[in-house]
Coordinates of C-alpha atoms in Angstrom, one line a residue:
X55 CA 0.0 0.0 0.0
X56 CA 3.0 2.8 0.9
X57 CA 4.5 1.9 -2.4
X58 CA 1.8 2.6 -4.5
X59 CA -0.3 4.8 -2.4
X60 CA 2.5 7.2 -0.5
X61 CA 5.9 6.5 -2.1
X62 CA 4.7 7.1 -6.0
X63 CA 3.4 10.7 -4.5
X64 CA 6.6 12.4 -3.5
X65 CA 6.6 16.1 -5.0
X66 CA 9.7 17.3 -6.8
X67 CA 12.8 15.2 -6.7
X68 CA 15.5 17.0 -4.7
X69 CA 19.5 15.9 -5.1
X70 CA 20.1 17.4 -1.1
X71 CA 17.7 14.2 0.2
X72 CA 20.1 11.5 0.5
X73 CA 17.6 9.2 2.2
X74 CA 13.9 10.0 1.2
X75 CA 10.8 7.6 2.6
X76 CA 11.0 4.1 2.4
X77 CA 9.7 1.2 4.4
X78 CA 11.6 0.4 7.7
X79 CA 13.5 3.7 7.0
X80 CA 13.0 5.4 10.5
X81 CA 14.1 9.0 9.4
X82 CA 15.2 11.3 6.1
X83 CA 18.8 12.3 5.6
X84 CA 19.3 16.1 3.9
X85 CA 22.2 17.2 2.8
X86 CA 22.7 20.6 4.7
X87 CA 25.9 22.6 3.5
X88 CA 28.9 20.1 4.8
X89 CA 26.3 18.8 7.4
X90 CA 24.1 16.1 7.3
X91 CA 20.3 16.8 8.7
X92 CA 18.7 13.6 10.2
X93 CA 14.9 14.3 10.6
X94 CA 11.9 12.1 12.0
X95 CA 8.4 12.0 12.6
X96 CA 5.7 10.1 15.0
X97 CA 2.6 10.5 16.2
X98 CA 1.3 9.4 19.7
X99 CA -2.3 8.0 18.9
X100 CA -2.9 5.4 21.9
X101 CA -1.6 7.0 25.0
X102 CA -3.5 9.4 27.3
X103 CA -1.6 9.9 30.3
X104 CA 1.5 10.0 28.5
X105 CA 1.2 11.2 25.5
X106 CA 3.8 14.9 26.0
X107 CA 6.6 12.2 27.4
X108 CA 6.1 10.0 24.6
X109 CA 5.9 12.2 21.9
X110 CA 9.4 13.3 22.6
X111 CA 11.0 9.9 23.3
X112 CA 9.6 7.9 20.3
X113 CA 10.9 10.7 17.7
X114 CA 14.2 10.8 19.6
X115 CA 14.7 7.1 19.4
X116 CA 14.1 7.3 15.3
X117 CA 17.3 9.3 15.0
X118 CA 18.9 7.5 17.7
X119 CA 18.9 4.4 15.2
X120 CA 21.2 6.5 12.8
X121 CA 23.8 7.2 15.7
X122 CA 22.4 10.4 15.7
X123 CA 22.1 12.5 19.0
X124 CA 18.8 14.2 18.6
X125 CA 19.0 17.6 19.2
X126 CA 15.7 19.8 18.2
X127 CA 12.3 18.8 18.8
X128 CA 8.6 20.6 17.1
X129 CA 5.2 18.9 17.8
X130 CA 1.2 19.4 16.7
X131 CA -0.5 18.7 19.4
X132 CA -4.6 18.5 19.1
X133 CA -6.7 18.5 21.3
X134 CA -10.3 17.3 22.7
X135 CA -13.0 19.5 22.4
X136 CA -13.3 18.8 25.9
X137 CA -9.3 19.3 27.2
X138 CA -9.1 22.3 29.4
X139 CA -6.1 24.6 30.4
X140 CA -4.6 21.5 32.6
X141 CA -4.6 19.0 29.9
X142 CA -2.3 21.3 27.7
X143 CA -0.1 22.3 31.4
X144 CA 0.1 18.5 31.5
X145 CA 1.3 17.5 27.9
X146 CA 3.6 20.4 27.9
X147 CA 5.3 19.6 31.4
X148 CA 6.1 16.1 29.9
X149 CA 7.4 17.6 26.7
X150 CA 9.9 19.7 28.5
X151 CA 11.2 16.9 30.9
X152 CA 11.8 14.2 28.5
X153 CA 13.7 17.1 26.4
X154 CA 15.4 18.1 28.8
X155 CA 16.1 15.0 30.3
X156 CA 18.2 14.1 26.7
X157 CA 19.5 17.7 26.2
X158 CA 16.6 18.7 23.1
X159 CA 15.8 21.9 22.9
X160 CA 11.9 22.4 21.3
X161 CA 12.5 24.7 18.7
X162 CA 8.2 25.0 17.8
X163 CA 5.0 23.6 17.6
X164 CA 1.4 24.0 17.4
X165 CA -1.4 24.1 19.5
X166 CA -5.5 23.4 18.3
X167 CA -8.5 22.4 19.5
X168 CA -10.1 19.5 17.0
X169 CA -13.4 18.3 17.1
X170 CA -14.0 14.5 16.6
X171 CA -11.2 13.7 19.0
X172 CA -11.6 11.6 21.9
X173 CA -7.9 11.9 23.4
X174 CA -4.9 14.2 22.7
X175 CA -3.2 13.4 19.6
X176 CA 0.6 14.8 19.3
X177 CA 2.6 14.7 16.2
X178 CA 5.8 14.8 16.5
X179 CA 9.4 15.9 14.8
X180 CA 12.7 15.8 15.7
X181 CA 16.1 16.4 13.7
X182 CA 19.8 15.8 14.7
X183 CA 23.0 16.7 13.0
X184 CA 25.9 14.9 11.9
X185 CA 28.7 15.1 8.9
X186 CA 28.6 13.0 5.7
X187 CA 29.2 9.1 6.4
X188 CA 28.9 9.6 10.1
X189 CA 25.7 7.4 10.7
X190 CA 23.7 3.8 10.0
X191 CA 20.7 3.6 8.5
X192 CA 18.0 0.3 8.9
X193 CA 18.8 -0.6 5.2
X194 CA 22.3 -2.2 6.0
X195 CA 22.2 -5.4 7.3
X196 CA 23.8 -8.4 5.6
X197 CA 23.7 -12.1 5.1
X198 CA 25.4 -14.2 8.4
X199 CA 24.6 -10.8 10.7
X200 CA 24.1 -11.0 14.3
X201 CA 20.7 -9.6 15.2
X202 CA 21.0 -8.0 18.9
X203 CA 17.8 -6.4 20.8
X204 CA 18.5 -4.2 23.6
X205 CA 15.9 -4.2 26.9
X206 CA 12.6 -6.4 26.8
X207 CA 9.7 -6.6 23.9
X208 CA 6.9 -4.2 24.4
X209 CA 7.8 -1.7 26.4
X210 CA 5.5 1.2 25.1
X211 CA 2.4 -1.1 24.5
X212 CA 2.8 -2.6 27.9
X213 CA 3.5 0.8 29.9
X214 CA 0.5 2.2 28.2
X215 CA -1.8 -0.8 28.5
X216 CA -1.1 -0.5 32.1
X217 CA -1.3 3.2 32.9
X218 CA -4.7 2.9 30.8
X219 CA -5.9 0.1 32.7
X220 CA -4.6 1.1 35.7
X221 CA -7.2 0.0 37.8
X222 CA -8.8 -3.0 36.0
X223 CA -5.5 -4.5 35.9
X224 CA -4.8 -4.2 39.5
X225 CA -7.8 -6.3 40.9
X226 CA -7.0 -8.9 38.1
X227 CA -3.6 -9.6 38.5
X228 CA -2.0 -7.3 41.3
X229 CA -1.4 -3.8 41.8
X230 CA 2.6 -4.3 42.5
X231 CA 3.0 -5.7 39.0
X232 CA 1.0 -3.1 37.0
X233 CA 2.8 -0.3 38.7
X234 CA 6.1 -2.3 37.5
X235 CA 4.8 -2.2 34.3
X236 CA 4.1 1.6 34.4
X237 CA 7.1 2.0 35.8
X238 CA 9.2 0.3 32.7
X239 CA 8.1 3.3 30.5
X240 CA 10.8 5.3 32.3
X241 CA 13.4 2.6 30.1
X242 CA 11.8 3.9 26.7
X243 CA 14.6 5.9 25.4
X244 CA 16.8 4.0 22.7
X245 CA 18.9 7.5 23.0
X246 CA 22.0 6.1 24.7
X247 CA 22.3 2.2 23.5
X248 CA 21.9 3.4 19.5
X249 CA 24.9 6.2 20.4
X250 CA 26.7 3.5 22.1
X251 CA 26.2 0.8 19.6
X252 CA 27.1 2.9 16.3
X253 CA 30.8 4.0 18.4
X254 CA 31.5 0.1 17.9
X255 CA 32.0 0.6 14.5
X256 CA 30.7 -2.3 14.0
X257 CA 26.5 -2.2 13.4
X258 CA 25.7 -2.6 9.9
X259 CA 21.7 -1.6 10.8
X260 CA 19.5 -0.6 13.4
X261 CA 15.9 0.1 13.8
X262 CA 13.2 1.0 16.2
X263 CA 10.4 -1.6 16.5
X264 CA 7.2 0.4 17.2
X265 CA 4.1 -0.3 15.5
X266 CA 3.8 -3.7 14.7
X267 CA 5.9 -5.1 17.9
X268 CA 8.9 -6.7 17.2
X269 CA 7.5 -8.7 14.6
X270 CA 7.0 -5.8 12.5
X271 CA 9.9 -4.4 13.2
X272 CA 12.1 -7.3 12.1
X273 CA 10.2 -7.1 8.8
X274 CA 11.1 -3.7 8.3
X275 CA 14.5 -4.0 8.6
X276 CA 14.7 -7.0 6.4
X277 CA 12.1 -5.3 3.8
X278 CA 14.6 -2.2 3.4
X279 CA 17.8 -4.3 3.5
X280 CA 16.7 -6.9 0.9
X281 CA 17.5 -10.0 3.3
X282 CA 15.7 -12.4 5.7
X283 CA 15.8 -13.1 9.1
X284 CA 15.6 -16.3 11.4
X285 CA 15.0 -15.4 15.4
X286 CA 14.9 -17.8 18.4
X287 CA 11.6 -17.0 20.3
X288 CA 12.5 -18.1 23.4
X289 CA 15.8 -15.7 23.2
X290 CA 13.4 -12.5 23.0
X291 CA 13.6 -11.0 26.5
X292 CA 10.2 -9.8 27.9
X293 CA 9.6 -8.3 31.5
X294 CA 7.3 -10.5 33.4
X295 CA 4.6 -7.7 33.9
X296 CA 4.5 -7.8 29.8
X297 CA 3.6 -11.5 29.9
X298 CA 0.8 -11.0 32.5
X299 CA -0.8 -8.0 30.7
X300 CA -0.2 -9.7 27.7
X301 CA -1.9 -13.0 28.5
X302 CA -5.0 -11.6 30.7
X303 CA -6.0 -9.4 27.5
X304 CA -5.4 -11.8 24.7
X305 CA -2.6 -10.0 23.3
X306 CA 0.0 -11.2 21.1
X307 CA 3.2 -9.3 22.1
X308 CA 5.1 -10.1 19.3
X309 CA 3.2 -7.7 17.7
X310 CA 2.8 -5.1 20.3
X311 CA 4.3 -1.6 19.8
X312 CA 7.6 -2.1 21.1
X313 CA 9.5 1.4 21.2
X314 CA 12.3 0.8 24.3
X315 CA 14.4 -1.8 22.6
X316 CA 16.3 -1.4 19.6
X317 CA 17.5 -3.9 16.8
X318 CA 20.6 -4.2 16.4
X319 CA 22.6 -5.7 13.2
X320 CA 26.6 -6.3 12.8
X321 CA 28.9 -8.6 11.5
X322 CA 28.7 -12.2 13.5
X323 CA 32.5 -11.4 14.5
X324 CA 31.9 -8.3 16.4
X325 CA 28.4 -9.6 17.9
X326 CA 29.6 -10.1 21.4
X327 CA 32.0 -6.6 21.8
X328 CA 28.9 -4.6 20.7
X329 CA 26.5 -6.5 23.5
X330 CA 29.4 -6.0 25.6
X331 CA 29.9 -2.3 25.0
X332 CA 26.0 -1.6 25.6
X333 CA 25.9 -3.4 28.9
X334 CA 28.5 -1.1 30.1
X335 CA 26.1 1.5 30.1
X336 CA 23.5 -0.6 32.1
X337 CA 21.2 -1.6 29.2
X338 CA 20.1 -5.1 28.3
X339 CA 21.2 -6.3 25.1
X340 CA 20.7 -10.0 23.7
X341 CA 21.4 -11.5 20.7
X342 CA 18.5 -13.3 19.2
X343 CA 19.0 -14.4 15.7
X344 CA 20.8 -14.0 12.4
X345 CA 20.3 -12.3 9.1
X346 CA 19.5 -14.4 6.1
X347 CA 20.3 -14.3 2.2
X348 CA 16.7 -15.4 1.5
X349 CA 14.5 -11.8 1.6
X350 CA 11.4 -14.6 1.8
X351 CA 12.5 -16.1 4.9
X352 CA 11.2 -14.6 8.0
X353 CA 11.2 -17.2 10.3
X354 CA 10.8 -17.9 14.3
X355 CA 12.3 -21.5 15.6
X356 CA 10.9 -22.4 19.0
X357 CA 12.0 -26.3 20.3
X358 CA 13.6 -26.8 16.5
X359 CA 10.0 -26.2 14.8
X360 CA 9.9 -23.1 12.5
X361 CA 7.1 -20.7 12.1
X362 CA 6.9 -17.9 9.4
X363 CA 6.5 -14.6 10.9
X364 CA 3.2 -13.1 10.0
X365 CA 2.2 -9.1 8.8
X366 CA 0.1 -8.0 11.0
X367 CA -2.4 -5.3 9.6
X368 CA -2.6 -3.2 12.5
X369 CA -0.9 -3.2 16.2
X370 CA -1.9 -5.1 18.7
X371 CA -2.1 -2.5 21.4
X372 CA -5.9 -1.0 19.7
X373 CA -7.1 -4.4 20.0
X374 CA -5.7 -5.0 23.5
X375 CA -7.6 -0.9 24.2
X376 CA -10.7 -2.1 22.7
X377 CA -10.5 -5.0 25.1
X378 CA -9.7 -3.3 28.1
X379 CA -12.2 -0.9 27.6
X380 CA -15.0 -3.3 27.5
X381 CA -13.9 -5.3 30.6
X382 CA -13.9 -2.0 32.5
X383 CA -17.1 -0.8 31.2
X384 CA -18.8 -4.0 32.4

């Protein structure tokens, strides 16, 4: 659908964009005098309570995956017809802290009220600066690659799931593990790992999974990089409060919006100096699987059985909303 629909619409062909749209492609790359311009953009759609925090961190994490520091930050934000003065305070007092908190500076924005709306929607962009060859893009990795993932699977979906359903979730499972689970939203930035990881030398790729989970993010990366992939399951790392949530709403995690970890690609060689280099900084990273030649093979091997790896059409987390709002409704 992007192909024919998005990519074949593209306005006038500029030689300054060295990297224009493309899927799995997490930002643009503009040539800006003997500087490079990274820029991104995301929207937060399924969050309430955080939406100003998470605005800034998922847009900062898409240039992260370059090597990029991100270091200037512009959002939309729209609001309910029904938001008051202390909805806006709110939104904009996260904004500032998780800039501030990675040294962005909000260089603009916009502020509307939008009818139709039944929760803040933030759109977000953010740009970072480097020089010419000084960055990774998702499009890089190659056949016999180590695939590393840093932190657990589904860190967005599950901290929103569980700030959402707060109090639901608390009488069915316990209160202590949904406030972990809230709490694990505080590990979204990919800021530091993707800086850390690119200094190797080594990475060939990296991308942020977000919608789609990990799943789609793997499919990303392989789609722009022509290759396949084969992952163990059971070498994904997921925190136990993701399982729970996961389980008592039907949800499949694999394909639940995953910003928080990163994937990781690099030469099989140099696999074990790159985990090694981001656990000095305190952050999970695991290897789970390698890079195929085969661009059809997108496999999952669980107790030496194989299982493709499905496209989802949508994320998991609207389904796992839908549900949650009907249990607490009843």
């Amino acid at each position: 659908m992007l192909k024919e629909l998005v990519f074949t619409h593209l306005g006038k062909k500029d030689p300054d964009l060295i990297l224009g749209p493309g899927i799995g492609q997490d930002a643009c790359l503009i040539r800006f005098g003997d500087r490079i311009l990274v820029a991104a953009t995301d929207p937060i759609t399924g969050s309430i309570e955080d939406a100003g925090w998470l605005s800034v961190h998922v847009n900062a994490n898409d240039i992260a995956t370059f090597g990029v520091s991100p270091r200037w930050f512009l959002n939309s934000i729209m609001l309910p017809e029904t938001s008051g003065e202390d909805d806006l305070a709110k939104i904009m007092q996260q904004i500032h802290q998780a800039a501030d908190s990675l040294g962005i500076s909000v260089a603009g924005g916009h502020t509307e009220i939008t009818q139709g709306l039944d929760r803040p929607i933030i759109a977000g962009f953010m740009l970072g600066l480097t020089e010419p060859g000084k960055y990774v893009t998702s499009s890089g990795a190659e056949t016999e690659d180590t695939i590393i993932m840093t932190k657990t699977a589904a860190i967005e979906g599950t901290a929103i799931l569980a700030s959402e359903g707060r109090k639901y979730l608390s009488e069915a499972i316990s209160k202590d593990l949904v406030e972990n689970a809230i709490q694990i939203r505080d590990s979204i930035s990919v800021v530091e790992e993707g800086i850390t990881a690119f200094q190797t030398g080594h990475v060939t790729a990296m991308h942020d999974p977000t919608e789609g989970g990990i799943a789609g993010g793997l499919h990303e990366m392989c789609d722009a990089s022509g290759v396949g992939f084969k992952v163990n399951l059971d070498s994904i790392p997921l925190h136990p409060s993701t399982t729970e949530i996961c389980d008592i709403l039907g949800v499949n995690w694999l394909n639940l919006i995953s910003s928080g970890c990163m994937l990781i690609t690099c030469s099989s060689a140099h696999a074990e100096e790159v985990v090694h280099e981001i656990e000095k900084k305190g952050v999970q990273a695991t290897i789970i699987g390698k890079i195929v030649d085969d661009s059809t093979t997108r496999l999952l091997v669980e107790d030496g059985e194989y299982t493709h790896v499905k496209r989802y059409d949508s994320d998991a987390l609207w389904g796992a909303l839908k549900t949650l709002n009907e249990r607490k409704a009843s």
